[in-house]
Short mmCIF file of C-alpha atoms and ligand atoms in Angstrom, two decimals:
data_model
loop_
_atom_site.label_atom_id
_atom_site.label_comp_id
_atom_site.label_asym_id
_atom_site.label_seq_id
_atom_site.Cartn_x
_atom_site.Cartn_y
_atom_site.Cartn_z
CA UNK A 83 42.01 -5.73 38.29
CA UNK A 84 42.68 -8.80 40.37
CA UNK A 85 45.51 -11.30 40.19
CA UNK A 86 45.91 -14.95 41.00
CA UNK A 87 48.68 -16.62 42.97
CA UNK A 88 49.84 -18.02 39.62
CA UNK A 89 50.25 -14.46 38.22
CA UNK A 90 52.34 -13.52 41.24
CA UNK A 91 54.46 -16.66 40.97
CA UNK A 92 55.09 -16.16 37.24
CA UNK A 93 56.36 -12.62 37.84
CA UNK A 94 58.48 -13.57 40.86
CA UNK A 95 60.00 -16.49 38.92
CA UNK A 96 60.96 -14.13 36.11
CA UNK A 97 63.13 -12.03 38.45
CA UNK A 98 66.83 -12.93 38.55
CA UNK A 99 68.02 -13.81 42.04
CA UNK A 100 71.75 -13.16 41.62
CA UNK A 101 74.10 -10.21 41.48
CA UNK A 102 74.85 -8.68 38.08
CA UNK A 103 78.56 -8.00 37.60
CA UNK A 104 80.45 -7.47 34.33
CA UNK A 105 77.45 -8.63 32.31
CA UNK A 106 77.01 -11.91 34.20
CA UNK A 107 74.48 -13.08 36.77
CA UNK A 108 76.55 -14.44 39.65
CA UNK A 109 76.09 -15.70 43.19
CA UNK A 110 77.60 -13.73 46.05
CA UNK A 111 81.22 -14.81 46.55
CA UNK A 112 80.40 -16.31 49.96
CA UNK A 113 77.13 -17.81 48.71
CA UNK A 114 75.04 -15.67 51.09
CA UNK A 115 71.39 -14.81 50.40
CA UNK A 116 68.69 -12.72 52.03
CA UNK A 117 64.89 -12.74 51.91
CA UNK A 118 62.60 -10.14 50.39
CA UNK A 119 59.33 -9.83 52.32
CA UNK A 120 55.76 -9.03 51.26
CA UNK A 121 54.76 -6.16 53.62
CA UNK A 122 51.08 -7.09 53.24
CA UNK A 123 51.64 -10.54 54.75
CA UNK A 124 55.09 -10.57 56.32
CA UNK A 125 55.86 -13.68 54.21
CA UNK A 126 58.96 -14.29 52.10
CA UNK A 127 58.58 -13.46 48.40
CA UNK A 128 61.99 -14.54 47.20
CA UNK A 129 65.52 -15.25 48.40
CA UNK A 130 68.29 -13.46 46.54
CA UNK A 131 72.09 -13.17 46.57
CA UNK A 132 73.54 -10.96 49.28
CA UNK A 133 76.64 -9.08 48.08
CA UNK A 134 79.75 -8.95 50.27
CA UNK A 135 82.43 -6.25 50.22
CA UNK A 136 84.43 -8.51 47.84
CA UNK A 137 81.49 -8.55 45.40
CA UNK A 138 81.34 -4.76 45.67
CA UNK A 139 84.99 -4.60 44.61
CA UNK A 140 84.29 -6.85 41.62
CA UNK A 141 81.51 -4.49 40.57
CA UNK A 142 83.89 -1.55 41.01
CA UNK A 143 86.48 -3.25 38.81
CA UNK A 144 83.90 -4.01 36.10
CA UNK A 145 82.60 -0.43 36.08
CA UNK A 146 86.16 0.92 35.92
CA UNK A 147 87.27 -1.43 33.14
CA UNK A 148 84.24 -0.60 31.00
CA UNK A 149 84.30 3.17 31.56
CA UNK A 150 86.67 4.14 28.76
CA UNK A 151 84.99 2.13 26.00
CA UNK A 152 81.53 3.15 27.19
CA UNK A 153 82.49 6.84 27.18
CA UNK A 154 83.58 6.44 23.53
CA UNK A 155 80.26 4.84 22.47
CA UNK A 156 78.31 7.06 20.09
CA UNK A 157 75.68 9.12 21.91
CA UNK A 158 73.12 7.84 19.41
CA UNK A 159 73.93 4.25 20.41
CA UNK A 160 73.47 5.08 24.09
CA UNK A 161 70.24 6.89 23.21
CA UNK A 162 68.87 3.92 21.32
CA UNK A 163 69.59 1.52 24.17
CA UNK A 164 67.63 3.82 26.48
CA UNK A 165 64.80 4.16 23.97
CA UNK A 166 64.62 0.36 23.62
CA UNK A 167 64.59 0.09 27.42
CA UNK A 168 61.69 2.55 27.55
CA UNK A 169 59.74 0.40 25.06
CA UNK A 170 60.59 -2.79 26.92
CA UNK A 171 59.61 -1.50 30.38
CA UNK A 172 56.40 -0.06 28.94
CA UNK A 173 55.56 -3.40 27.32
CA UNK A 174 56.22 -5.12 30.66
CA UNK A 175 54.23 -2.54 32.67
CA UNK A 176 51.88 -5.06 34.28
CA UNK A 177 54.72 -7.31 35.41
CA UNK A 178 56.70 -4.42 36.87
CA UNK A 179 53.57 -3.13 38.61
CA UNK A 180 52.73 -6.54 40.09
CA UNK A 181 56.30 -6.91 41.32
CA UNK A 182 56.42 -3.44 42.88
CA UNK A 183 53.08 -3.97 44.53
CA UNK A 184 54.34 -7.26 45.96
CA UNK A 185 57.64 -6.06 47.37
CA UNK A 186 56.75 -2.48 48.29
CA UNK A 187 53.03 -2.73 49.00
CA UNK A 188 51.62 0.07 46.83
CA UNK A 189 48.27 -0.50 45.09
CA UNK A 190 48.56 -1.94 41.59
CA UNK A 191 47.11 1.19 39.92
CA UNK A 192 49.71 3.36 41.63
CA UNK A 193 52.43 0.91 40.72
CA UNK A 194 51.33 1.20 37.06
CA UNK A 195 51.67 4.97 37.46
CA UNK A 196 55.20 4.51 38.73
CA UNK A 197 56.07 2.31 35.75
CA UNK A 198 54.94 5.09 33.39
CA UNK A 199 56.85 7.70 35.43
CA UNK A 200 59.96 5.54 35.76
CA UNK A 201 60.00 4.56 32.08
CA UNK A 202 59.68 8.20 31.08
CA UNK A 203 63.16 8.91 32.50
CA UNK A 204 64.51 6.37 30.01
CA UNK A 205 62.75 8.11 27.12
CA UNK A 206 63.71 11.59 28.38
CA UNK A 207 67.40 10.70 28.71
CA UNK A 208 67.40 8.85 25.38
CA UNK A 209 66.52 12.25 23.95
CA UNK A 210 69.19 14.03 26.03
CA UNK A 211 72.12 11.74 25.10
CA UNK A 212 72.67 13.21 21.59
CA UNK A 213 72.21 16.76 22.90
CA UNK A 214 75.23 17.01 25.19
CA UNK A 215 76.68 20.33 24.03
CA UNK A 216 79.89 22.29 24.36
CA UNK A 217 80.81 25.79 23.16
CA UNK A 218 83.52 27.72 21.36
CA UNK A 219 83.92 31.42 22.04
CA UNK A 220 86.31 34.29 21.57
CA UNK A 221 87.90 35.81 24.67
CA UNK A 222 86.66 39.33 25.53
CA UNK A 223 89.93 40.85 24.27
CA UNK A 224 89.37 39.22 20.87
CA UNK A 225 92.54 37.13 21.04
CA UNK A 226 92.45 33.64 22.55
CA UNK A 227 89.65 31.20 21.93
CA UNK A 228 87.85 29.23 24.62
CA UNK A 229 86.46 25.78 24.03
CA UNK A 230 84.26 24.08 26.61
CA UNK A 231 83.44 20.41 26.31
CA UNK A 232 81.55 17.91 28.42
CA UNK A 233 82.67 14.43 29.23
CA UNK A 234 81.26 11.66 31.45
CA UNK A 235 82.40 12.05 35.02
CA UNK A 236 83.28 8.36 35.26
CA UNK A 237 82.12 5.34 37.26
CA UNK A 238 79.17 6.17 39.50
CA UNK A 239 77.79 4.50 42.61
CA UNK A 240 73.99 4.76 42.67
CA UNK A 241 72.19 4.08 45.97
CA UNK A 242 68.39 3.97 45.88
CA UNK A 243 65.58 3.84 48.49
CA UNK A 244 62.73 1.34 48.77
CA UNK A 245 59.76 3.64 48.20
CA UNK A 246 59.86 4.02 44.39
CA UNK A 247 61.73 0.87 43.36
CA UNK A 248 61.66 1.53 39.60
CA UNK A 249 61.62 5.32 39.25
CA UNK A 250 64.45 5.97 41.70
CA UNK A 251 66.61 3.58 39.67
CA UNK A 252 65.73 4.90 36.20
CA UNK A 253 66.14 8.51 37.37
CA UNK A 254 69.82 7.70 38.04
CA UNK A 255 70.61 4.95 35.51
CA UNK A 256 68.98 6.90 32.63
CA UNK A 257 71.25 9.94 32.84
CA UNK A 258 74.32 7.81 33.70
CA UNK A 259 73.86 5.76 30.52
CA UNK A 260 73.08 8.87 28.46
CA UNK A 261 76.18 10.69 29.70
CA UNK A 262 78.48 7.71 29.11
CA UNK A 263 79.08 6.75 32.74
CA UNK A 264 79.31 3.18 33.95
CA UNK A 265 77.64 2.46 37.26
CA UNK A 266 77.19 0.25 40.27
CA UNK A 267 73.63 0.13 41.58
CA UNK A 268 72.96 -0.67 45.25
CA UNK A 269 69.16 -0.95 45.55
CA UNK A 270 67.39 -0.87 48.91
CA UNK A 271 67.38 -4.29 50.56
CA UNK A 272 63.63 -4.05 51.22
CA UNK A 273 62.72 -3.76 47.51
CA UNK A 274 65.57 -4.98 45.30
CA UNK A 275 63.48 -7.22 43.00
CA UNK A 276 62.28 -4.43 40.72
CA UNK A 277 65.88 -3.34 40.09
CA UNK A 278 66.83 -6.90 39.22
CA UNK A 279 63.98 -7.26 36.73
CA UNK A 280 64.86 -3.87 35.25
CA UNK A 281 68.52 -4.91 34.89
CA UNK A 282 67.40 -8.04 33.05
CA UNK A 283 65.36 -5.81 30.71
CA UNK A 284 68.42 -3.62 30.06
CA UNK A 285 70.50 -6.71 29.34
CA UNK A 286 67.87 -7.92 26.87
CA UNK A 287 67.87 -4.64 24.95
CA UNK A 288 71.65 -4.84 24.53
CA UNK A 289 73.27 -2.84 27.32
CA UNK A 290 76.94 -3.86 27.06
CA UNK A 291 78.51 -5.88 29.88
CA UNK A 292 79.99 -3.82 32.70
CA UNK A 293 78.00 -0.64 32.02
CA UNK A 294 75.61 -1.40 34.88
CA UNK A 295 76.51 -3.64 37.81
CA UNK A 296 74.00 -4.48 40.53
CA UNK A 297 74.96 -5.47 44.07
CA UNK A 298 71.98 -5.86 46.37
CA UNK A 299 73.08 -6.49 49.93
CA UNK A 300 71.81 -6.75 53.48
CA UNK A 301 74.82 -4.79 54.79
CA UNK A 302 74.81 -1.53 52.84
CA UNK A 303 77.54 0.37 54.65
CA UNK A 304 80.13 -2.38 54.65
CA UNK A 305 79.69 -2.98 50.90
CA UNK A 306 79.45 0.64 49.70
CA UNK A 307 82.03 2.04 52.16
CA UNK A 308 85.09 0.58 50.39
CA UNK A 309 83.66 1.53 46.97
CA UNK A 310 83.24 5.16 48.07
CA UNK A 311 86.87 5.19 49.23
CA UNK A 312 88.13 3.53 46.00
CA UNK A 313 90.00 5.97 43.75
CA UNK A 314 88.39 4.44 40.65
CA UNK A 315 84.97 5.82 41.68
CA UNK A 316 84.18 9.37 40.51
CA UNK A 317 80.53 9.94 41.38
CA UNK A 318 78.07 9.15 44.14
CA UNK A 319 74.34 9.59 43.63
CA UNK A 320 72.16 8.81 46.63
CA UNK A 321 68.43 8.96 47.30
CA UNK A 322 67.33 8.24 50.83
CA UNK A 323 67.14 9.70 54.30
CA UNK A 324 68.98 12.84 55.39
CA UNK A 325 71.02 11.15 58.18
CA UNK A 326 72.42 8.52 55.79
CA UNK A 327 73.00 11.20 53.13
CA UNK A 328 74.97 13.29 55.61
CA UNK A 329 77.18 10.33 56.44
CA UNK A 330 77.77 9.58 52.75
CA UNK A 331 78.68 13.21 51.98
CA UNK A 332 81.31 12.97 54.73
CA UNK A 333 82.62 9.68 53.27
CA UNK A 334 82.65 11.15 49.76
CA UNK A 335 84.82 14.03 50.96
CA UNK A 336 87.71 11.57 51.23
CA UNK A 337 88.30 11.67 47.48
CA UNK A 338 86.18 14.73 46.68
CA UNK A 339 83.56 12.78 44.74
CA UNK A 340 80.95 14.58 42.69
CA UNK A 341 77.82 13.97 44.78
CA UNK A 342 74.08 14.17 44.16
CA UNK A 343 71.83 13.85 47.19
CA UNK A 344 68.04 13.47 47.07
CA UNK A 345 67.14 13.41 50.76
CA UNK A 346 64.20 13.68 53.09
CA UNK A 347 61.40 16.23 53.11
CA UNK A 348 58.82 17.87 55.36
CA UNK A 349 56.50 19.41 52.77
CA UNK A 350 54.10 22.13 53.89
CA UNK A 351 50.75 22.18 52.08
CA UNK A 352 49.24 25.67 52.28
CA UNK A 353 45.57 26.39 51.72
CA UNK A 354 44.59 30.07 51.55
CA UNK A 355 41.19 31.60 52.16
CA UNK A 356 40.65 32.21 48.42
CA UNK A 357 41.50 28.62 47.36
CA UNK A 358 39.14 26.43 45.40
CA UNK A 359 38.55 24.02 48.31
CA UNK A 360 37.49 21.09 46.16
CA UNK A 361 40.71 21.37 44.17
CA UNK A 362 42.71 21.81 47.37
CA UNK A 363 41.23 18.62 48.83
CA UNK A 364 41.88 16.75 45.59
CA UNK A 365 45.49 18.00 45.66
CA UNK A 366 45.79 17.07 49.33
CA UNK A 367 44.66 13.51 48.64
CA UNK A 368 47.37 13.14 46.02
CA UNK A 369 50.11 14.92 47.95
CA UNK A 370 49.35 13.04 51.16
CA UNK A 371 48.27 9.57 50.12
CA UNK A 372 50.24 8.72 46.99
CA UNK A 373 52.44 5.78 47.96
CA UNK A 374 50.60 5.55 51.35
CA UNK A 375 52.36 8.78 52.33
CA UNK A 376 55.74 7.08 51.89
CA UNK A 377 57.13 9.70 49.53
CA UNK A 378 59.77 12.35 50.09
CA UNK A 379 57.34 14.75 48.41
CA UNK A 380 54.41 13.75 50.67
CA UNK A 381 52.51 16.67 52.24
CA UNK A 382 53.68 16.48 55.84
CA UNK A 383 51.93 19.52 57.34
CA UNK A 384 48.61 21.03 56.23
CA UNK A 385 48.69 24.75 56.99
CA UNK A 386 45.20 26.10 56.37
CA UNK A 387 43.81 29.63 56.72
CA UNK A 388 41.69 29.79 59.87
CA UNK A 389 38.57 30.84 57.90
CA UNK A 390 38.54 27.58 55.88
CA UNK A 391 40.40 25.18 58.20
CA UNK A 392 37.29 23.44 59.59
CA UNK A 393 35.70 23.01 56.19
CA UNK A 394 38.96 21.73 54.65
CA UNK A 395 39.39 19.23 57.50
CA UNK A 396 35.79 18.04 57.10
CA UNK A 397 36.09 17.49 53.35
CA UNK A 398 39.52 15.84 53.59
CA UNK A 399 38.34 13.53 56.39
CA UNK A 400 35.28 12.59 54.38
CA UNK A 401 37.38 11.62 51.34
CA UNK A 402 40.04 9.80 53.35
CA UNK A 403 37.42 7.79 55.25
CA UNK A 404 36.23 6.22 51.97
CA UNK A 405 39.57 4.68 51.04
CA UNK A 406 40.02 0.94 51.00
CA UNK A 407 43.00 -0.30 53.00
CA UNK A 408 44.11 -3.61 51.51
CA UNK A 409 46.95 -5.58 49.92
CA UNK A 410 48.07 -3.70 46.82
CA UNK A 411 47.02 -6.45 44.41
CA UNK A 412 43.52 -6.72 45.86
CA UNK A 413 40.70 -5.26 43.76
CA UNK A 414 39.96 -1.63 44.61
CA UNK A 415 42.85 -1.22 47.09
CA UNK A 416 43.68 2.45 47.72
CA UNK A 417 46.06 2.18 50.65
CA UNK A 418 48.50 -0.72 50.90
CA UNK A 419 50.65 -1.68 53.89
CA UNK A 420 53.59 0.38 55.15
CA UNK A 421 56.97 -1.06 54.29
CA UNK A 422 57.78 -2.77 57.60
CA UNK A 423 56.71 -3.02 61.23
CA UNK A 424 59.40 -0.57 62.38
CA UNK A 425 58.00 2.03 59.97
CA UNK A 426 54.45 1.43 61.19
CA UNK A 427 55.49 1.81 64.82
CA UNK A 428 57.29 5.05 63.92
CA UNK A 429 54.17 6.50 62.28
CA UNK A 430 51.99 5.46 65.20
CA UNK A 431 54.40 7.02 67.71
CA UNK A 432 54.04 10.38 65.92
CA UNK A 433 50.23 10.13 66.15
CA UNK A 434 50.40 9.21 69.85
CA UNK A 435 52.77 12.08 70.58
CA UNK A 436 50.43 14.58 68.89
CA UNK A 437 47.46 13.12 70.79
CA UNK A 438 49.25 13.42 74.11
CA UNK A 439 50.13 17.04 73.37
CA UNK A 440 46.47 17.88 72.66
CA UNK A 441 45.74 17.07 69.00
CA UNK A 442 42.36 15.58 68.17
CA UNK A 443 42.20 12.43 66.05
CA UNK A 444 39.19 12.78 63.73
CA UNK A 445 39.97 9.73 61.59
CA UNK A 446 42.08 6.58 62.02
CA UNK A 447 44.97 6.57 64.48
CA UNK A 448 44.77 2.91 65.55
CA UNK A 449 46.91 -0.02 64.38
CA UNK A 450 44.55 -2.60 62.86
CA UNK A 451 44.60 -6.24 63.89
CA UNK A 452 45.73 -8.90 61.42
CA UNK A 453 48.75 -9.66 59.25
CA UNK A 454 50.78 -7.08 57.35
CA UNK A 455 51.97 -3.61 58.26
CA UNK A 456 48.79 -1.66 57.51
CA UNK A 457 48.05 1.77 58.95
CA UNK A 458 44.73 3.54 58.36
CA UNK A 459 44.27 6.99 56.78
CA UNK A 460 44.46 9.33 59.75
CA UNK A 461 43.49 12.99 60.22
CA UNK A 462 44.68 15.10 63.16
CA UNK A 463 43.31 18.57 63.93
CA UNK A 464 44.31 21.23 66.49
CA UNK A 465 47.86 19.92 66.31
CA UNK A 466 50.11 21.82 68.75
CA UNK A 467 53.21 23.44 67.27
CA UNK A 468 55.57 21.32 69.41
CA UNK A 469 54.19 18.00 68.10
CA UNK A 470 56.82 15.71 66.56
CA UNK A 471 54.48 14.99 63.65
CA UNK A 472 55.06 18.56 62.39
CA UNK A 473 58.85 18.39 62.48
CA UNK A 474 59.52 14.73 61.52
CA UNK A 475 59.05 13.14 58.13
CA UNK A 476 55.87 11.07 58.74
CA UNK A 477 56.13 8.56 55.86
CA UNK A 478 52.58 7.30 56.42
CA UNK A 479 48.95 8.21 55.63
CA UNK A 480 48.63 10.76 58.44
CA UNK A 481 47.41 14.32 57.79
CA UNK A 482 48.07 16.85 60.59
CA UNK A 483 46.13 20.10 60.12
CA UNK A 484 47.18 23.43 61.62
CA UNK A 485 45.61 26.84 61.00
CA UNK A 486 47.21 30.23 60.30
CA UNK A 487 46.01 33.84 60.16
CA UNK A 488 48.21 35.69 57.67
CA UNK A 489 50.35 34.94 54.61
CA UNK A 490 53.49 35.98 56.49
CA UNK A 491 52.66 33.62 59.33
CA UNK A 492 52.02 30.77 56.85
CA UNK A 493 55.38 31.34 55.14
CA UNK A 494 57.18 31.48 58.46
CA UNK A 495 55.58 28.21 59.55
CA UNK A 496 56.31 26.59 56.18
CA UNK A 497 59.99 27.56 56.33
CA UNK A 498 60.52 26.53 59.95
CA UNK A 499 62.15 23.20 59.10
CA UNK A 500 65.65 22.05 58.21
CA UNK A 501 64.16 20.38 55.11
CA UNK A 502 63.47 22.12 51.79
CA UNK A 503 62.33 19.63 49.17
CA UNK A 504 58.87 20.75 48.08
CA UNK A 505 55.94 22.92 49.16
CA UNK A 506 52.39 23.09 47.84
CA UNK A 507 49.94 26.00 47.93
CA UNK A 508 46.36 26.50 46.82
CA UNK A 509 45.27 30.08 46.09
CA UNK A 510 43.48 31.84 43.24
CA UNK A 511 45.73 34.89 43.63
CA UNK A 512 48.51 34.58 41.06
CA UNK A 513 50.63 37.29 42.65
CA UNK A 514 50.45 35.47 45.94
CA UNK A 515 51.48 32.25 44.15
CA UNK A 516 54.52 33.99 42.70
CA UNK A 517 55.40 35.57 46.06
CA UNK A 518 55.29 32.12 47.61
CA UNK A 519 57.51 30.66 44.88
CA UNK A 520 60.07 33.33 45.75
CA UNK A 521 59.81 33.14 49.56
CA UNK A 522 59.34 29.44 50.31
CA UNK A 523 62.65 27.72 51.01
CA UNK A 524 62.22 24.65 48.81
CA UNK A 525 63.66 23.25 45.59
CA UNK A 526 60.18 22.59 44.18
CA UNK A 527 56.79 24.23 44.54
CA UNK A 528 53.37 22.94 43.48
CA UNK A 529 50.99 25.83 42.77
CA UNK A 530 47.38 24.59 42.79
CA UNK A 531 48.60 21.04 42.25
CA UNK A 532 49.41 18.19 44.61
CA UNK A 533 51.93 16.54 42.27
CA UNK A 534 55.18 18.02 41.00
CA UNK A 535 57.10 14.88 39.98
CA UNK A 536 57.70 15.02 36.24
CA UNK A 537 60.72 13.73 34.30
CA UNK A 538 60.89 17.07 32.47
CA UNK A 539 61.10 19.03 35.76
CA UNK A 540 64.33 19.38 37.78
CA UNK A 541 63.66 17.33 40.91
CA UNK A 542 65.56 18.15 44.09
CA UNK A 543 65.76 20.07 47.29
CA UNK A 544 67.54 22.81 49.19
CA UNK A 545 68.69 22.94 52.84
CA UNK A 546 68.97 19.39 54.27
CA UNK A 547 66.82 17.93 51.48
CA UNK A 548 69.77 17.60 49.18
CA UNK A 549 72.26 18.65 46.55
CA UNK A 550 71.81 18.57 42.79
CA UNK A 551 68.81 17.83 40.59
CA UNK A 552 67.45 14.74 38.83
CA UNK A 553 65.49 14.71 35.58
CA UNK A 554 65.01 17.60 33.17
CA UNK A 555 68.02 19.36 31.56
CA UNK A 556 69.85 19.55 34.88
CA UNK A 557 69.76 15.77 35.50
CA UNK A 558 72.40 14.81 32.94
CA UNK A 559 74.78 17.53 34.17
CA UNK A 560 75.18 15.55 37.39
CA UNK A 561 76.96 12.87 35.32
CA UNK A 562 79.12 15.22 33.23
CA UNK A 563 82.37 17.08 33.84
CA UNK A 564 83.20 20.38 32.20
CA UNK A 565 86.56 20.61 30.45
CA UNK A 566 87.82 24.02 29.37
CA UNK A 567 90.42 24.25 26.61
CA UNK A 568 92.24 27.56 26.24
CA UNK A 569 93.43 28.08 22.63
CA UNK A 570 95.87 30.70 21.38
CA UNK A 571 94.56 33.25 18.86
CA UNK A 572 94.24 31.27 15.59
CA UNK A 573 94.37 34.50 13.52
CA UNK A 574 97.59 35.85 15.01
P1 LIG B 2032 67.65 5.13 53.85
O1 LIG B 2032 67.49 4.30 55.03
O2 LIG B 2032 68.50 6.35 53.93
O3 LIG B 2032 68.19 4.16 52.71
C1 LIG B 2032 68.37 4.58 51.40
C2 LIG B 2032 69.42 3.71 50.75
O4 LIG B 2032 70.66 3.89 51.42
C3 LIG B 2032 69.11 2.23 50.82
O5 LIG B 2032 69.59 1.61 49.65
C4 LIG B 2032 69.92 1.80 52.03
O6 LIG B 2032 70.26 0.45 52.03
C5 LIG B 2032 71.15 2.65 51.85
N1 LIG B 2032 71.91 2.82 53.07
C6 LIG B 2032 71.48 2.83 54.36
N2 LIG B 2032 72.52 3.01 55.19
C7 LIG B 2032 73.62 3.13 54.42
C8 LIG B 2032 75.01 3.32 54.69
N3 LIG B 2032 75.47 3.46 55.92
N4 LIG B 2032 75.86 3.38 53.65
C9 LIG B 2032 75.43 3.25 52.38
N5 LIG B 2032 74.13 3.05 52.06
C10 LIG B 2032 73.24 3.01 53.07
O7 LIG B 2032 66.26 5.65 53.28
P2 LIG B 2032 64.97 4.78 52.96
O8 LIG B 2032 64.31 4.46 54.24
O9 LIG B 2032 65.31 3.66 52.02
O10 LIG B 2032 64.09 5.80 52.11
C11 LIG B 2032 63.29 6.74 52.70
C12 LIG B 2032 64.00 8.09 52.70
O11 LIG B 2032 64.36 8.44 51.39
C13 LIG B 2032 63.07 9.19 53.17
O12 LIG B 2032 63.77 10.07 54.03
C14 LIG B 2032 62.69 9.89 51.89
O13 LIG B 2032 62.30 11.23 52.05
C15 LIG B 2032 63.92 9.77 51.09
N6 LIG B 2032 63.63 9.90 49.66
C16 LIG B 2032 64.03 11.03 49.03
C17 LIG B 2032 63.74 11.21 47.70
C18 LIG B 2032 64.18 12.45 46.99
O14 LIG B 2032 64.20 12.44 45.77
N7 LIG B 2032 64.53 13.53 47.69
C19 LIG B 2032 63.04 10.22 47.00
C20 LIG B 2032 62.64 9.07 47.67
C21 LIG B 2032 62.95 8.92 49.01
P3 LIG B 2032 69.39 -0.61 52.87
O15 LIG B 2032 68.11 -0.70 52.18
O16 LIG B 2032 70.17 -1.83 52.79
O17 LIG B 2032 69.26 -0.06 54.25
#
């Protein structure tokens, strides 16, 4: 599929350029704006309002003022708004995909995949809203009764990253709406346009004013800091890097906010001697190259049994060498640009460090000439254990391969990281698969698959990869409080 400049312009023109506060599109109080850049060209796509701390406070006030009435809205009404949003986003799939490809760089086909994934959170949580349950039980001594009910936690601050501009927003806004929470969304400044178009879609399907407020800004900390310290806020949900998450957890301690943290990863991808190698390579392509490797779930370290390591490396290199590196909206593009020059330099530094320490580059590894922040698919073999590429989150299309001898050694290597988001393993031995699920220190585990993301699955990590879960049955709990009512024996 190819697109003309007119297609791009039509979509960009349809995106609101202001802040969204209390149901109104408004300029920043001080009139400031910032530019959103196309990472494939380095050129400006659109200029949009740049929220100040004062705008953040207005959003806080709107979320607070709307909270009580929104919490009283019938669950079915909240569900139907979400269902209508699902239909609307699905109907606008091409526009959302063009926009995401423009501001984030991912190939159009992948962006379409994200629209389907992101929209599914709206449908999933539309189905969850009317199923928020409580319980009524008799105390063990047969006397008092215990009632347990759930209520929305209250206004939530939602902070999202740039890598999945739609799905990271719907994965938070969906359950917040379903639970009856109002929110303030602070999208990443590199890719805020998708959130603005999505907010317009929510407005068009009848989301009441004040339920969602959007404050994109070029100075995240100074705008969100006062909100996090404001006693009207009750919830903080963040997706992004571990260092920023750690700082926000510390800030949230001030008023003991309920926090959800979806942080960084360093996923091991294990290939055992009994694996179906074709399937393992297929899984590796997905786990490594989806989103150009810019995913928290991206396979970061390939740990391959020594008996199949050479063959795995050969087949993976062969497949990766056939990928087309191009602007996401170009026909047949497989690998778009990285998000910005700083990110590209960071990826390249990891490759150079591994090279210096003795790794062999069998594919890629050089920054291409020309505009945009492109980086080629890269394969590294014989990667020494002390290479930074094995301990840092790569966030690029680089596959370091290391071999192991035994299952115990593989598990030890896999767990030797402060992260614990996801692991992948390919083996035909089911018992081994189950042993791995029990012994790997991660919140998610892909067994003979390179993709675990699914709105019906609880997404999240352990160790420094986060707190809480998004999606599935667990996701809505992050936006609910439990209230226990003790009742005297009604039969006495
Ligand atoms: P980031 O730099 O931590 O930024 C994430 C968000 O936090 C952005 O909206 C950013 O705003 C904001 N932010 C930055 N500094 C802040 C501060 N001091 N106070 C409040 N907000 C602040 O992460 P990123 O580079 O956007 O995203 C990549 C990271 O996200 C990777 O580590 C990846 O693994 C992780 N991630 C995790 C998941 C998951 O579910 N576990 C999913 C996707 C991504 P600005 O844009 O204005 O800087």
